[in-house]
């Protein structure tokens, strides 16, 4: 990391944006250890769970039309895998970003929203680290504008109950 970036990202409070004097744009920077990011976990029941870190713009493998129904081929999984609707939580949206040069809306995009959880069952003989490595470049369309980021089998999605209370308390005490 560049030294000037490292210096600017020291722990503490910073102001960002245009309205710094109007109480807007106040942000807190906190160093996080590299190992605290979601990590891949092996699945005992032949299920692979994916978490959409950004919007996913997928296309139907047969027609090429935009789709909000995930297929195993989108994520480099074997064709025998099946989408598990019971364990998946999908939300979708459609929008047309404004194209500044042409001064009109661009083509409509149909995407699976970030935060969605996609589960596939009957996935056998798959190395999660390899799948994660393949998906590091992203999935689907519009990756150049930030779409397509996926986390493979995050540890917290493997748990039956997620406890965030200690993190919330520590953030409130710092304010």
Short mmCIF file of C-alpha atoms in Angstrom, two decimals:
data_model
loop_
_atom_site.label_atom_id
_atom_site.label_comp_id
_atom_site.label_asym_id
_atom_site.label_seq_id
_atom_site.Cartn_x
_atom_site.Cartn_y
_atom_site.Cartn_z
CA UNK A 1 0.00 0.00 0.00
CA UNK A 2 1.25 3.45 -0.87
CA UNK A 3 2.66 5.36 2.12
CA UNK A 4 0.35 8.37 1.58
CA UNK A 5 -2.70 6.10 1.59
CA UNK A 6 -1.45 4.29 4.67
CA UNK A 7 -0.92 7.62 6.44
CA UNK A 8 -4.41 8.87 5.50
CA UNK A 9 -6.04 5.68 6.79
CA UNK A 10 -4.82 5.85 10.36
CA UNK A 11 -7.28 5.01 13.13
CA UNK A 12 -9.50 7.89 14.15
CA UNK A 13 -12.20 10.20 12.88
CA UNK A 14 -12.05 11.84 9.44
CA UNK A 15 -14.32 14.06 7.40
CA UNK A 16 -15.17 13.13 3.82
CA UNK A 17 -17.31 14.67 1.09
CA UNK A 18 -18.29 18.22 0.31
CA UNK A 19 -20.25 19.28 3.41
CA UNK A 20 -17.56 18.74 6.01
CA UNK A 21 -18.54 21.81 8.01
CA UNK A 22 -22.27 20.98 8.11
CA UNK A 23 -21.92 17.91 10.36
CA UNK A 24 -22.11 15.56 7.37
CA UNK A 25 -19.37 13.26 6.16
CA UNK A 26 -17.99 12.26 9.54
CA UNK A 27 -16.48 8.75 9.36
CA UNK A 28 -14.53 6.59 11.74
CA UNK A 29 -11.54 4.57 10.51
CA UNK A 30 -10.67 1.42 12.38
CA UNK A 31 -7.93 -1.05 11.57
CA UNK A 32 -9.14 -4.60 11.10
CA UNK A 33 -6.96 -7.67 11.14
CA UNK A 34 -6.76 -9.47 7.81
CA UNK A 35 -8.04 -12.73 9.27
CA UNK A 36 -11.37 -11.19 10.39
CA UNK A 37 -12.79 -11.27 6.85
CA UNK A 38 -15.35 -13.98 6.10
CA UNK A 39 -13.50 -17.21 5.51
CA UNK A 40 -14.49 -20.31 3.60
CA UNK A 41 -15.77 -23.22 5.61
CA UNK A 42 -16.16 -26.77 4.48
CA UNK A 43 -19.69 -28.06 4.23
CA UNK A 44 -20.53 -31.46 5.64
CA UNK A 45 -23.90 -31.79 3.90
CA UNK A 46 -22.69 -31.17 0.31
CA UNK A 47 -24.11 -27.64 0.33
CA UNK A 48 -22.30 -24.55 -0.93
CA UNK A 49 -23.52 -21.20 0.32
CA UNK A 50 -22.65 -17.96 -1.48
CA UNK A 51 -23.12 -14.43 -0.18
CA UNK A 52 -23.53 -11.60 -2.71
CA UNK A 53 -21.21 -8.78 -1.66
CA UNK A 54 -22.48 -6.63 -4.53
CA UNK A 55 -25.29 -6.80 -7.07
CA UNK A 56 -25.12 -9.83 -9.40
CA UNK A 57 -26.17 -9.42 -13.04
CA UNK A 58 -26.55 -12.99 -14.33
CA UNK A 59 -27.62 -14.32 -17.73
CA UNK A 60 -29.57 -17.46 -18.59
CA UNK A 61 -27.15 -20.03 -20.01
CA UNK A 62 -29.56 -21.13 -22.75
CA UNK A 63 -31.12 -17.87 -23.93
CA UNK A 64 -28.60 -15.24 -22.86
CA UNK A 65 -31.39 -13.14 -21.36
CA UNK A 66 -30.90 -11.47 -17.96
CA UNK A 67 -32.07 -13.72 -15.13
CA UNK A 68 -32.48 -13.57 -11.37
CA UNK A 69 -32.50 -17.36 -11.04
CA UNK A 70 -28.98 -18.50 -10.16
CA UNK A 71 -27.55 -21.57 -11.89
CA UNK A 72 -24.55 -23.61 -10.70
CA UNK A 73 -22.66 -22.76 -13.91
CA UNK A 74 -22.69 -19.06 -12.97
CA UNK A 75 -20.47 -19.85 -9.99
CA UNK A 76 -18.25 -22.58 -11.45
CA UNK A 77 -20.09 -25.40 -9.67
CA UNK A 78 -20.76 -28.80 -11.27
CA UNK A 79 -23.92 -29.15 -13.37
CA UNK A 80 -25.36 -31.72 -10.93
CA UNK A 81 -25.77 -29.07 -8.23
CA UNK A 82 -29.28 -27.83 -7.50
CA UNK A 83 -30.39 -24.44 -6.29
CA UNK A 84 -31.66 -24.79 -2.70
CA UNK A 85 -34.63 -22.43 -2.41
CA UNK A 86 -35.15 -23.36 1.27
CA UNK A 87 -31.75 -22.02 2.35
CA UNK A 88 -31.48 -19.18 -0.17
CA UNK A 89 -32.62 -15.62 0.44
CA UNK A 90 -32.81 -13.66 -2.79
CA UNK A 91 -33.97 -10.16 -3.49
CA UNK A 92 -33.82 -8.58 -6.90
CA UNK A 93 -34.30 -5.20 -8.47
CA UNK A 94 -34.12 -3.54 -11.83
CA UNK A 95 -32.80 -0.11 -12.66
CA UNK A 96 -31.51 2.00 -15.53
CA UNK A 97 -28.37 3.98 -14.70
CA UNK A 98 -28.14 7.44 -16.22
CA UNK A 99 -25.58 7.69 -19.04
CA UNK A 100 -24.04 11.16 -18.77
CA UNK A 101 -22.50 11.31 -22.23
CA UNK A 102 -25.72 10.37 -24.04
CA UNK A 103 -27.83 12.29 -21.50
CA UNK A 104 -30.41 9.55 -21.13
CA UNK A 105 -30.92 6.34 -19.17
CA UNK A 106 -28.79 3.37 -20.17
CA UNK A 107 -30.13 -0.14 -20.72
CA UNK A 108 -32.17 -1.63 -17.90
CA UNK A 109 -30.29 -3.95 -15.56
CA UNK A 110 -31.95 -6.81 -13.70
CA UNK A 111 -29.82 -7.86 -10.74
CA UNK A 112 -29.82 -10.00 -7.64
CA UNK A 113 -29.27 -7.49 -4.85
CA UNK A 114 -26.20 -7.44 -2.67
CA UNK A 115 -26.68 -9.23 0.62
CA UNK A 116 -28.59 -12.08 -1.00
CA UNK A 117 -27.69 -15.62 0.07
CA UNK A 118 -27.54 -18.30 -2.62
CA UNK A 119 -27.35 -21.96 -1.63
CA UNK A 120 -26.71 -24.98 -3.83
CA UNK A 121 -27.24 -28.54 -2.64
CA UNK A 122 -25.88 -31.84 -3.91
CA UNK A 123 -22.49 -30.32 -4.63
CA UNK A 124 -19.98 -33.11 -4.31
CA UNK A 125 -16.21 -33.11 -4.64
CA UNK A 126 -15.76 -29.34 -4.82
CA UNK A 127 -12.81 -27.56 -3.23
CA UNK A 128 -14.20 -24.35 -1.72
CA UNK A 129 -10.81 -22.64 -1.84
CA UNK A 130 -10.61 -23.29 -5.57
CA UNK A 131 -14.17 -22.03 -6.14
CA UNK A 132 -13.36 -18.92 -4.09
CA UNK A 133 -10.24 -18.35 -6.17
CA UNK A 134 -12.20 -18.66 -9.44
CA UNK A 135 -14.88 -16.24 -8.23
CA UNK A 136 -12.39 -13.62 -7.02
CA UNK A 137 -12.62 -11.94 -10.45
CA UNK A 138 -16.40 -11.70 -10.09
CA UNK A 139 -19.46 -13.24 -11.71
CA UNK A 140 -21.83 -12.11 -14.42
CA UNK A 141 -22.11 -8.78 -16.19
CA UNK A 142 -21.18 -5.22 -15.19
CA UNK A 143 -18.14 -6.26 -13.18
CA UNK A 144 -16.39 -3.13 -14.39
CA UNK A 145 -18.81 -1.01 -12.33
CA UNK A 146 -18.62 -3.12 -9.18
CA UNK A 147 -21.16 -5.87 -9.73
CA UNK A 148 -20.40 -9.58 -9.33
CA UNK A 149 -18.55 -9.84 -6.00
CA UNK A 150 -19.34 -13.07 -4.14
CA UNK A 151 -18.08 -14.57 -0.88
CA UNK A 152 -17.96 -18.37 -0.87
CA UNK A 153 -19.22 -20.14 2.27
CA UNK A 154 -18.71 -17.35 4.83
CA UNK A 155 -18.23 -18.75 8.32
CA UNK A 156 -21.05 -16.73 9.90
CA UNK A 157 -23.61 -18.21 7.46
CA UNK A 158 -22.71 -21.71 8.65
CA UNK A 159 -23.79 -20.86 12.20
CA UNK A 160 -27.34 -21.38 13.41
CA UNK A 161 -27.24 -18.17 15.45
CA UNK A 162 -25.13 -15.07 14.79
CA UNK A 163 -24.15 -12.94 17.81
CA UNK A 164 -23.31 -9.35 16.91
CA UNK A 165 -24.04 -7.85 20.32
CA UNK A 166 -20.38 -7.58 21.42
CA UNK A 167 -19.39 -5.71 18.23
CA UNK A 168 -22.36 -3.33 18.55
CA UNK A 169 -21.51 -2.59 22.18
CA UNK A 170 -17.86 -1.89 21.36
CA UNK A 171 -18.85 0.51 18.54
CA UNK A 172 -21.25 2.44 20.78
CA UNK A 173 -18.71 2.81 23.56
CA UNK A 174 -16.22 4.42 21.15
CA UNK A 175 -18.66 7.21 20.18
#
